JSON list of C-alpha atoms in Angstrom, two decimals:
[
{"chain": "G", "resi": 1, "resn": "MET", "atom": "CA", "xyz": [7.26, 16.61, -6.68]},
{"chain": "G", "resi": 2, "resn": "THR", "atom": "CA", "xyz": [9.16, 16.45, -9.92]},
{"chain": "G", "resi": 3, "resn": "SER", "atom": "CA", "xyz": [8.02, 18.77, -12.66]},
{"chain": "G", "resi": 4, "resn": "GLN", "atom": "CA", "xyz": [7.04, 15.87, -14.91]},
{"chain": "G", "resi": 5, "resn": "LYS", "atom": "CA", "xyz": [3.65, 14.36, -14.03]},
{"chain": "G", "resi": 6, "resn": "GLN", "atom": "CA", "xyz": [4.26, 10.72, -13.21]},
{"chain": "G", "resi": 7, "resn": "HIS", "atom": "CA", "xyz": [2.09, 7.74, -12.51]},
{"chain": "G", "resi": 8, "resn": "PHE", "atom": "CA", "xyz": [3.17, 6.31, -9.19]},
{"chain": "G", "resi": 9, "resn": "VAL", "atom": "CA", "xyz": [1.61, 4.49, -6.28]},
{"chain": "G", "resi": 10, "resn": "ILE", "atom": "CA", "xyz": [2.29, 4.97, -2.58]},
{"chain": "G", "resi": 11, "resn": "ALA", "atom": "CA", "xyz": [1.29, 1.99, -0.43]},
{"chain": "G", "resi": 12, "resn": "VAL", "atom": "CA", "xyz": [0.57, 2.60, 3.28]},
{"chain": "G", "resi": 13, "resn": "ASP", "atom": "CA", "xyz": [-0.17, -0.30, 5.61]},
{"chain": "G", "resi": 14, "resn": "GLY", "atom": "CA", "xyz": [-0.56, -0.65, 9.35]},
{"chain": "G", "resi": 15, "resn": "PRO", "atom": "CA", "xyz": [-2.88, -1.55, 12.21]},
{"chain": "G", "resi": 16, "resn": "ALA", "atom": "CA", "xyz": [-5.94, 0.40, 13.34]},
{"chain": "G", "resi": 17, "resn": "ALA", "atom": "CA", "xyz": [-5.45, 3.95, 14.69]},
{"chain": "G", "resi": 18, "resn": "ALA", "atom": "CA", "xyz": [-1.72, 4.07, 13.88]},
{"chain": "G", "resi": 19, "resn": "GLY", "atom": "CA", "xyz": [-2.20, 7.18, 11.75]},
{"chain": "G", "resi": 20, "resn": "LYS", "atom": "CA", "xyz": [-1.94, 5.64, 8.29]},
{"chain": "G", "resi": 21, "resn": "GLY", "atom": "CA", "xyz": [-5.18, 7.22, 7.05]},
{"chain": "G", "resi": 22, "resn": "THR", "atom": "CA", "xyz": [-4.21, 10.76, 8.03]},
{"chain": "G", "resi": 23, "resn": "LEU", "atom": "CA", "xyz": [-0.71, 10.29, 6.61]},
{"chain": "G", "resi": 24, "resn": "SER", "atom": "CA", "xyz": [-2.12, 8.88, 3.36]},
{"chain": "G", "resi": 25, "resn": "ARG", "atom": "CA", "xyz": [-4.50, 11.79, 2.88]},
{"chain": "G", "resi": 26, "resn": "LYS", "atom": "CA", "xyz": [-1.70, 14.30, 3.46]},
{"chain": "G", "resi": 27, "resn": "LEU", "atom": "CA", "xyz": [0.58, 12.52, 0.99]},
{"chain": "G", "resi": 28, "resn": "ALA", "atom": "CA", "xyz": [-2.19, 12.37, -1.61]},
{"chain": "G", "resi": 29, "resn": "GLU", "atom": "CA", "xyz": [-2.87, 16.08, -1.24]},
{"chain": "G", "resi": 30, "resn": "HIS", "atom": "CA", "xyz": [0.81, 16.99, -1.39]},
{"chain": "G", "resi": 31, "resn": "TYR", "atom": "CA", "xyz": [1.55, 14.99, -4.54]},
{"chain": "G", "resi": 32, "resn": "GLY", "atom": "CA", "xyz": [-1.78, 15.57, -6.29]},
{"chain": "G", "resi": 33, "resn": "LEU", "atom": "CA", "xyz": [-2.73, 11.89, -6.19]},
{"chain": "G", "resi": 34, "resn": "ARG", "atom": "CA", "xyz": [-6.07, 10.18, -5.64]},
{"chain": "G", "resi": 35, "resn": "HIS", "atom": "CA", "xyz": [-6.50, 8.47, -2.27]},
{"chain": "G", "resi": 36, "resn": "LEU", "atom": "CA", "xyz": [-8.26, 5.24, -1.36]},
{"chain": "G", "resi": 37, "resn": "ASP", "atom": "CA", "xyz": [-8.84, 3.94, 2.15]},
{"chain": "G", "resi": 38, "resn": "THR", "atom": "CA", "xyz": [-9.26, 0.28, 1.20]},
{"chain": "G", "resi": 39, "resn": "GLY", "atom": "CA", "xyz": [-10.92, -0.52, 4.52]},
{"chain": "G", "resi": 40, "resn": "LEU", "atom": "CA", "xyz": [-13.85, 1.60, 3.39]},
{"chain": "G", "resi": 41, "resn": "THR", "atom": "CA", "xyz": [-14.37, -0.69, 0.37]},
{"chain": "G", "resi": 42, "resn": "TYR", "atom": "CA", "xyz": [-15.35, -3.53, 2.70]},
{"chain": "G", "resi": 43, "resn": "ARG", "atom": "CA", "xyz": [-17.61, -1.20, 4.66]},
{"chain": "G", "resi": 44, "resn": "ALA", "atom": "CA", "xyz": [-19.19, 0.06, 1.42]},
{"chain": "G", "resi": 45, "resn": "THR", "atom": "CA", "xyz": [-19.89, -3.52, 0.36]},
{"chain": "G", "resi": 46, "resn": "ALA", "atom": "CA", "xyz": [-21.59, -4.21, 3.69]},
{"chain": "G", "resi": 47, "resn": "LYS", "atom": "CA", "xyz": [-23.62, -0.99, 3.51]},
{"chain": "G", "resi": 48, "resn": "ALA", "atom": "CA", "xyz": [-24.78, -1.79, -0.02]},
{"chain": "G", "resi": 49, "resn": "LEU", "atom": "CA", "xyz": [-25.98, -5.21, 1.14]},
{"chain": "G", "resi": 50, "resn": "ILE", "atom": "CA", "xyz": [-27.81, -3.68, 4.12]},
{"chain": "G", "resi": 51, "resn": "ASP", "atom": "CA", "xyz": [-29.39, -0.94, 1.98]},
{"chain": "G", "resi": 52, "resn": "ARG", "atom": "CA", "xyz": [-30.71, -3.51, -0.48]},
{"chain": "G", "resi": 53, "resn": "GLY", "atom": "CA", "xyz": [-31.95, -5.87, 2.19]},
{"chain": "G", "resi": 54, "resn": "LEU", "atom": "CA", "xyz": [-29.56, -8.59, 1.06]},
{"chain": "G", "resi": 55, "resn": "PRO", "atom": "CA", "xyz": [-28.06, -11.24, 3.36]},
{"chain": "G", "resi": 56, "resn": "LEU", "atom": "CA", "xyz": [-24.62, -10.70, 4.86]},
{"chain": "G", "resi": 57, "resn": "ASP", "atom": "CA", "xyz": [-23.75, -14.40, 4.77]},
{"chain": "G", "resi": 58, "resn": "ASP", "atom": "CA", "xyz": [-24.14, -15.12, 1.04]},
{"chain": "G", "resi": 59, "resn": "GLU", "atom": "CA", "xyz": [-20.64, -14.97, -0.44]},
{"chain": "G", "resi": 60, "resn": "SER", "atom": "CA", "xyz": [-21.73, -14.89, -4.09]},
{"chain": "G", "resi": 61, "resn": "VAL", "atom": "CA", "xyz": [-24.18, -12.04, -3.50]},
{"chain": "G", "resi": 62, "resn": "ALA", "atom": "CA", "xyz": [-21.59, -10.12, -1.49]},
{"chain": "G", "resi": 63, "resn": "ALA", "atom": "CA", "xyz": [-18.95, -10.61, -4.20]},
{"chain": "G", "resi": 64, "resn": "ASP", "atom": "CA", "xyz": [-21.35, -9.39, -6.91]},
{"chain": "G", "resi": 65, "resn": "THR", "atom": "CA", "xyz": [-22.09, -6.35, -4.77]},
{"chain": "G", "resi": 66, "resn": "ALA", "atom": "CA", "xyz": [-18.38, -5.69, -4.27]},
{"chain": "G", "resi": 67, "resn": "ARG", "atom": "CA", "xyz": [-17.75, -5.81, -8.03]},
{"chain": "G", "resi": 68, "resn": "GLY", "atom": "CA", "xyz": [-20.41, -3.15, -8.57]},
{"chain": "G", "resi": 69, "resn": "LEU", "atom": "CA", "xyz": [-19.00, -0.55, -6.18]},
{"chain": "G", "resi": 70, "resn": "ASP", "atom": "CA", "xyz": [-17.94, 2.93, -7.26]},
{"chain": "G", "resi": 71, "resn": "LEU", "atom": "CA", "xyz": [-14.71, 3.52, -5.34]},
{"chain": "G", "resi": 72, "resn": "SER", "atom": "CA", "xyz": [-14.51, 7.20, -6.25]},
{"chain": "G", "resi": 73, "resn": "GLY", "atom": "CA", "xyz": [-17.22, 8.42, -3.90]},
{"chain": "G", "resi": 74, "resn": "LEU", "atom": "CA", "xyz": [-16.86, 6.57, -0.59]},
{"chain": "G", "resi": 75, "resn": "ASP", "atom": "CA", "xyz": [-18.20, 8.66, 2.29]},
{"chain": "G", "resi": 76, "resn": "ARG", "atom": "CA", "xyz": [-15.98, 8.14, 5.33]},
{"chain": "G", "resi": 77, "resn": "THR", "atom": "CA", "xyz": [-18.47, 9.70, 7.76]},
{"chain": "G", "resi": 78, "resn": "ILE", "atom": "CA", "xyz": [-21.35, 7.46, 6.75]},
{"chain": "G", "resi": 79, "resn": "LEU", "atom": "CA", "xyz": [-19.24, 4.32, 6.44]},
{"chain": "G", "resi": 80, "resn": "SER", "atom": "CA", "xyz": [-17.66, 4.81, 9.88]},
{"chain": "G", "resi": 81, "resn": "ALA", "atom": "CA", "xyz": [-20.92, 3.86, 11.64]},
{"chain": "G", "resi": 82, "resn": "HIS", "atom": "CA", "xyz": [-20.43, 1.06, 14.15]},
{"chain": "G", "resi": 83, "resn": "GLU", "atom": "CA", "xyz": [-23.11, -1.21, 12.70]},
{"chain": "G", "resi": 84, "resn": "ILE", "atom": "CA", "xyz": [-21.55, -0.96, 9.25]},
{"chain": "G", "resi": 85, "resn": "GLY", "atom": "CA", "xyz": [-18.19, -1.92, 10.74]},
{"chain": "G", "resi": 86, "resn": "GLU", "atom": "CA", "xyz": [-19.76, -4.97, 12.36]},
{"chain": "G", "resi": 87, "resn": "ALA", "atom": "CA", "xyz": [-21.32, -6.01, 9.06]},
{"chain": "G", "resi": 88, "resn": "ALA", "atom": "CA", "xyz": [-18.09, -5.36, 7.19]},
{"chain": "G", "resi": 89, "resn": "SER", "atom": "CA", "xyz": [-16.21, -7.76, 9.46]},
{"chain": "G", "resi": 90, "resn": "LYS", "atom": "CA", "xyz": [-18.53, -10.53, 8.25]},
{"chain": "G", "resi": 91, "resn": "VAL", "atom": "CA", "xyz": [-18.05, -9.94, 4.53]},
{"chain": "G", "resi": 92, "resn": "ALA", "atom": "CA", "xyz": [-14.32, -9.14, 4.78]},
{"chain": "G", "resi": 93, "resn": "VAL", "atom": "CA", "xyz": [-13.46, -12.76, 5.57]},
{"chain": "G", "resi": 94, "resn": "MET", "atom": "CA", "xyz": [-15.08, -14.04, 2.36]},
{"chain": "G", "resi": 95, "resn": "PRO", "atom": "CA", "xyz": [-12.40, -14.99, -0.23]},
{"chain": "G", "resi": 96, "resn": "LYS", "atom": "CA", "xyz": [-14.59, -14.04, -3.22]},
{"chain": "G", "resi": 97, "resn": "VAL", "atom": "CA", "xyz": [-15.27, -10.61, -1.73]},
{"chain": "G", "resi": 98, "resn": "ARG", "atom": "CA", "xyz": [-11.59, -10.04, -0.99]},
{"chain": "G", "resi": 99, "resn": "LYS", "atom": "CA", "xyz": [-10.69, -11.09, -4.55]},
{"chain": "G", "resi": 100, "resn": "ALA", "atom": "CA", "xyz": [-13.28, -8.74, -6.08]},
{"chain": "G", "resi": 101, "resn": "LEU", "atom": "CA", "xyz": [-12.20, -5.79, -3.95]},
{"chain": "G", "resi": 102, "resn": "VAL", "atom": "CA", "xyz": [-8.48, -6.36, -4.49]},
{"chain": "G", "resi": 103, "resn": "GLU", "atom": "CA", "xyz": [-9.13, -6.27, -8.25]},
{"chain": "G", "resi": 104, "resn": "ALA", "atom": "CA", "xyz": [-11.08, -3.01, -7.82]},
{"chain": "G", "resi": 105, "resn": "GLN", "atom": "CA", "xyz": [-8.34, -1.53, -5.63]},
{"chain": "G", "resi": 106, "resn": "ARG", "atom": "CA", "xyz": [-5.70, -2.44, -8.22]},
{"chain": "G", "resi": 107, "resn": "ALA", "atom": "CA", "xyz": [-7.77, -0.80, -10.95]},
{"chain": "G", "resi": 108, "resn": "PHE", "atom": "CA", "xyz": [-7.96, 2.35, -8.80]},
{"chain": "G", "resi": 109, "resn": "ALA", "atom": "CA", "xyz": [-4.18, 2.29, -8.39]},
{"chain": "G", "resi": 110, "resn": "ARG", "atom": "CA", "xyz": [-3.62, 1.97, -12.16]},
{"chain": "G", "resi": 111, "resn": "ALA", "atom": "CA", "xyz": [-5.28, 5.33, -12.88]},
{"chain": "G", "resi": 112, "resn": "PRO", "atom": "CA", "xyz": [-2.98, 7.56, -14.96]},
{"chain": "G", "resi": 113, "resn": "SER", "atom": "CA", "xyz": [-2.82, 10.20, -12.22]},
{"chain": "G", "resi": 114, "resn": "GLY", "atom": "CA", "xyz": [-1.37, 7.78, -9.67]},
{"chain": "G", "resi": 115, "resn": "ALA", "atom": "CA", "xyz": [-2.71, 7.03, -6.20]},
{"chain": "G", "resi": 116, "resn": "VAL", "atom": "CA", "xyz": [-2.12, 6.57, -2.50]},
{"chain": "G", "resi": 117, "resn": "LEU", "atom": "CA", "xyz": [-3.75, 3.46, -1.04]},
{"chain": "G", "resi": 118, "resn": "ASP", "atom": "CA", "xyz": [-3.88, 2.60, 2.63]},
{"chain": "G", "resi": 119, "resn": "GLY", "atom": "CA", "xyz": [-4.98, -0.58, 4.33]},
{"chain": "G", "resi": 120, "resn": "ARG", "atom": "CA", "xyz": [-3.67, -3.86, 5.70]},
{"chain": "G", "resi": 121, "resn": "ASP", "atom": "CA", "xyz": [-2.24, -5.59, 2.61]},
{"chain": "G", "resi": 122, "resn": "ILE", "atom": "CA", "xyz": [-1.42, -2.86, 0.09]},
{"chain": "G", "resi": 123, "resn": "GLY", "atom": "CA", "xyz": [2.35, -3.36, -0.09]},
{"chain": "G", "resi": 124, "resn": "THR", "atom": "CA", "xyz": [2.15, -7.14, 0.19]},
{"chain": "G", "resi": 125, "resn": "VAL", "atom": "CA", "xyz": [-0.87, -8.04, -1.96]},
{"chain": "G", "resi": 126, "resn": "VAL", "atom": "CA", "xyz": [-2.71, -5.17, -3.67]},
{"chain": "G", "resi": 127, "resn": "CYS", "atom": "CA", "xyz": [0.24, -3.12, -5.00]},
{"chain": "G", "resi": 128, "resn": "PRO", "atom": "CA", "xyz": [3.44, -5.12, -4.46]},
{"chain": "G", "resi": 129, "resn": "ASP", "atom": "CA", "xyz": [5.13, -3.04, -7.19]},
{"chain": "G", "resi": 130, "resn": "ALA", "atom": "CA", "xyz": [4.30, 0.34, -5.60]},
{"chain": "G", "resi": 131, "resn": "LEU", "atom": "CA", "xyz": [6.99, 3.00, -5.99]},
{"chain": "G", "resi": 132, "resn": "ILE", "atom": "CA", "xyz": [7.30, 3.23, -2.22]},
{"chain": "G", "resi": 133, "resn": "LYS", "atom": "CA", "xyz": [5.76, 1.44, 0.74]},
{"chain": "G", "resi": 134, "resn": "PHE", "atom": "CA", "xyz": [5.22, 2.49, 4.33]},
{"chain": "G", "resi": 135, "resn": "TYR", "atom": "CA", "xyz": [4.24, 0.49, 7.39]},
{"chain": "G", "resi": 136, "resn": "VAL", "atom": "CA", "xyz": [2.79, 2.83, 10.01]},
{"chain": "G", "resi": 137, "resn": "THR", "atom": "CA", "xyz": [2.51, 1.54, 13.55]},
{"chain": "G", "resi": 138, "resn": "ALA", "atom": "CA", "xyz": [2.29, 2.66, 17.19]},
{"chain": "G", "resi": 139, "resn": "SER", "atom": "CA", "xyz": [1.89, 0.99, 20.55]},
{"chain": "G", "resi": 140, "resn": "PRO", "atom": "CA", "xyz": [-1.60, -0.38, 21.35]},
{"chain": "G", "resi": 141, "resn": "ALA", "atom": "CA", "xyz": [-1.85, 1.99, 24.33]},
{"chain": "G", "resi": 142, "resn": "VAL", "atom": "CA", "xyz": [-1.16, 5.07, 22.18]},
{"chain": "G", "resi": 143, "resn": "ARG", "atom": "CA", "xyz": [-3.52, 3.90, 19.44]},
{"chain": "G", "resi": 144, "resn": "ALA", "atom": "CA", "xyz": [-6.26, 3.31, 22.02]},
{"chain": "G", "resi": 145, "resn": "ARG", "atom": "CA", "xyz": [-5.76, 6.80, 23.44]},
{"chain": "G", "resi": 146, "resn": "ARG", "atom": "CA", "xyz": [-6.03, 8.34, 19.97]},
{"chain": "G", "resi": 147, "resn": "ARG", "atom": "CA", "xyz": [-9.22, 6.44, 19.20]},
{"chain": "G", "resi": 148, "resn": "HIS", "atom": "CA", "xyz": [-10.65, 7.39, 22.61]},
{"chain": "G", "resi": 149, "resn": "ASP", "atom": "CA", "xyz": [-9.84, 11.08, 22.08]},
{"chain": "G", "resi": 150, "resn": "GLU", "atom": "CA", "xyz": [-11.33, 10.96, 18.58]},
{"chain": "G", "resi": 151, "resn": "ILE", "atom": "CA", "xyz": [-14.62, 9.56, 19.90]},
{"chain": "G", "resi": 152, "resn": "THR", "atom": "CA", "xyz": [-14.89, 11.89, 22.89]},
{"chain": "G", "resi": 153, "resn": "GLY", "atom": "CA", "xyz": [-13.84, 14.84, 20.73]},
{"chain": "G", "resi": 154, "resn": "LYS", "atom": "CA", "xyz": [-16.97, 14.26, 18.66]},
{"chain": "G", "resi": 155, "resn": "GLY", "atom": "CA", "xyz": [-19.14, 14.24, 21.77]},
{"chain": "G", "resi": 156, "resn": "GLY", "atom": "CA", "xyz": [-19.29, 10.47, 22.20]},
{"chain": "G", "resi": 157, "resn": "SER", "atom": "CA", "xyz": [-18.47, 8.39, 25.24]},
{"chain": "G", "resi": 158, "resn": "ALA", "atom": "CA", "xyz": [-15.81, 5.71, 25.28]},
{"chain": "G", "resi": 159, "resn": "ASP", "atom": "CA", "xyz": [-13.96, 3.47, 27.73]},
{"chain": "G", "resi": 160, "resn": "LEU", "atom": "CA", "xyz": [-10.20, 3.51, 27.18]},
{"chain": "G", "resi": 161, "resn": "ALA", "atom": "CA", "xyz": [-9.59, -0.02, 28.48]},
{"chain": "G", "resi": 162, "resn": "SER", "atom": "CA", "xyz": [-12.33, -1.46, 26.25]},
{"chain": "G", "resi": 163, "resn": "ILE", "atom": "CA", "xyz": [-10.94, 0.36, 23.20]},
{"chain": "G", "resi": 164, "resn": "GLN", "atom": "CA", "xyz": [-7.44, -1.00, 23.85]},
{"chain": "G", "resi": 165, "resn": "ALA", "atom": "CA", "xyz": [-8.82, -4.52, 24.27]},
{"chain": "G", "resi": 166, "resn": "ASP", "atom": "CA", "xyz": [-10.68, -4.18, 20.96]},
{"chain": "G", "resi": 167, "resn": "ILE", "atom": "CA", "xyz": [-7.55, -2.91, 19.20]},
{"chain": "G", "resi": 168, "resn": "GLU", "atom": "CA", "xyz": [-5.45, -5.78, 20.51]},
{"chain": "G", "resi": 169, "resn": "LYS", "atom": "CA", "xyz": [-8.14, -8.27, 19.48]},
{"chain": "G", "resi": 170, "resn": "ARG", "atom": "CA", "xyz": [-8.28, -6.76, 16.00]},
{"chain": "G", "resi": 171, "resn": "ASP", "atom": "CA", "xyz": [-4.48, -6.81, 15.72]},
{"chain": "G", "resi": 172, "resn": "ALA", "atom": "CA", "xyz": [-4.50, -10.53, 16.50]},
{"chain": "G", "resi": 173, "resn": "ARG", "atom": "CA", "xyz": [-7.26, -11.19, 13.97]},
{"chain": "G", "resi": 174, "resn": "ASP", "atom": "CA", "xyz": [-5.54, -9.16, 11.24]},
{"chain": "G", "resi": 175, "resn": "THR", "atom": "CA", "xyz": [-2.07, -10.64, 11.73]},
{"chain": "G", "resi": 176, "resn": "GLU", "atom": "CA", "xyz": [-3.19, -14.25, 12.15]},
{"chain": "G", "resi": 177, "resn": "ARG", "atom": "CA", "xyz": [-5.72, -14.51, 9.30]},
{"chain": "G", "resi": 178, "resn": "ALA", "atom": "CA", "xyz": [-4.84, -16.94, 6.52]},
{"chain": "G", "resi": 179, "resn": "ASP", "atom": "CA", "xyz": [-5.77, -14.60, 3.64]},
{"chain": "G", "resi": 180, "resn": "SER", "atom": "CA", "xyz": [-3.56, -11.49, 3.27]},
{"chain": "G", "resi": 181, "resn": "PRO", "atom": "CA", "xyz": [-2.43, -11.15, 6.91]},
{"chain": "G", "resi": 182, "resn": "LEU", "atom": "CA", "xyz": [-1.31, -7.78, 8.23]},
{"chain": "G", "resi": 183, "resn": "ARG", "atom": "CA", "xyz": [2.47, -7.59, 8.03]},
{"chain": "G", "resi": 184, "resn": "PRO", "atom": "CA", "xyz": [5.06, -5.13, 6.68]},
{"chain": "G", "resi": 185, "resn": "ALA", "atom": "CA", "xyz": [6.24, -5.67, 3.13]},
{"chain": "G", "resi": 186, "resn": "THR", "atom": "CA", "xyz": [9.90, -6.66, 3.13]},
{"chain": "G", "resi": 187, "resn": "ASP", "atom": "CA", "xyz": [10.79, -3.38, 1.38]},
{"chain": "G", "resi": 188, "resn": "ALA", "atom": "CA", "xyz": [8.48, -1.12, 3.42]},
{"chain": "G", "resi": 189, "resn": "HIS", "atom": "CA", "xyz": [9.74, 1.87, 5.39]},
{"chain": "G", "resi": 190, "resn": "LEU", "atom": "CA", "xyz": [8.70, 1.59, 9.04]},
{"chain": "G", "resi": 191, "resn": "LEU", "atom": "CA", "xyz": [7.15, 4.69, 10.62]},
{"chain": "G", "resi": 192, "resn": "ASP", "atom": "CA", "xyz": [6.53, 4.24, 14.35]},
{"chain": "G", "resi": 193, "resn": "THR", "atom": "CA", "xyz": [4.22, 7.08, 15.41]},
{"chain": "G", "resi": 194, "resn": "THR", "atom": "CA", "xyz": [4.12, 6.16, 19.11]},
{"chain": "G", "resi": 195, "resn": "GLU", "atom": "CA", "xyz": [6.08, 9.32, 19.94]},
{"chain": "G", "resi": 196, "resn": "MET", "atom": "CA", "xyz": [5.79, 11.04, 16.56]},
{"chain": "G", "resi": 197, "resn": "GLY", "atom": "CA", "xyz": [3.16, 13.60, 15.59]},
{"chain": "G", "resi": 198, "resn": "ILE", "atom": "CA", "xyz": [1.46, 13.51, 12.19]},
{"chain": "G", "resi": 199, "resn": "GLU", "atom": "CA", "xyz": [3.51, 16.43, 10.84]},
{"chain": "G", "resi": 200, "resn": "ALA", "atom": "CA", "xyz": [6.78, 14.71, 11.74]},
{"chain": "G", "resi": 201, "resn": "ALA", "atom": "CA", "xyz": [5.53, 11.46, 10.19]},
{"chain": "G", "resi": 202, "resn": "PHE", "atom": "CA", "xyz": [4.49, 13.30, 7.04]},
{"chain": "G", "resi": 203, "resn": "GLU", "atom": "CA", "xyz": [7.86, 15.04, 6.70]},
{"chain": "G", "resi": 204, "resn": "ALA", "atom": "CA", "xyz": [9.70, 11.74, 7.14]},
{"chain": "G", "resi": 205, "resn": "ALA", "atom": "CA", "xyz": [7.47, 10.07, 4.53]},
{"chain": "G", "resi": 206, "resn": "ARG", "atom": "CA", "xyz": [7.71, 13.01, 2.12]},
{"chain": "G", "resi": 207, "resn": "ARG", "atom": "CA", "xyz": [11.51, 12.92, 2.16]},
{"chain": "G", "resi": 208, "resn": "LEU", "atom": "CA", "xyz": [11.47, 9.21, 1.36]},
{"chain": "G", "resi": 209, "resn": "VAL", "atom": "CA", "xyz": [8.96, 9.66, -1.48]},
{"chain": "G", "resi": 210, "resn": "ASP", "atom": "CA", "xyz": [10.98, 12.51, -2.96]},
{"chain": "G", "resi": 211, "resn": "ALA", "atom": "CA", "xyz": [14.12, 10.36, -2.83]},
{"chain": "G", "resi": 212, "resn": "ALA", "atom": "CA", "xyz": [12.31, 7.50, -4.57]},
{"chain": "G", "resi": 213, "resn": "LEU", "atom": "CA", "xyz": [11.04, 9.85, -7.27]},
{"chain": "G", "resi": 214, "resn": "GLU", "atom": "CA", "xyz": [14.56, 11.00, -8.05]},
{"chain": "G", "resi": 215, "resn": "HIS", "atom": "CA", "xyz": [15.71, 7.51, -8.99]}
]
């Protein structure tokens, strides 16, 4: 990090279980930046609707709820619950919700201290002017194995084939959707973590960020 405190944004995109969240948190810690997992903003919207007994199929209500979120205190553990993920998939396709959350994510990124944002459309839609962009990917088989090991490591049970099928289904949904499809920004640095550990990915990303900061 340069000695002068700078406002800068690091955008990290990629499919599920590619390692973008872990990489983003490590980058944020290293550079003293705030971090936002934008996927959690959709889950937080869904949870707020559920907690208040509000319908999940009313776009205006969901958009109002999204606009009222506090993005500074999202609890990953709570929001990772399966039922919240299912609900989030319903509100995430609503254009008004996406618009409200993109505006909130951009406001988070504009904070004077800078930020690292990870998601599906950070470099292409949310922060197209980010200082540096990464697209983190890995093979579906490797991503399924990581997700399987994560679940079983916490004492849960999981079927590897089912997880891989779900990941491939989600990839198709994310890349083929009309609004903000998952794709690398044209100026993103590709990090394929299929055969790369998180430390190696972090070192590769850190060198690229440092180089960008020197310009």
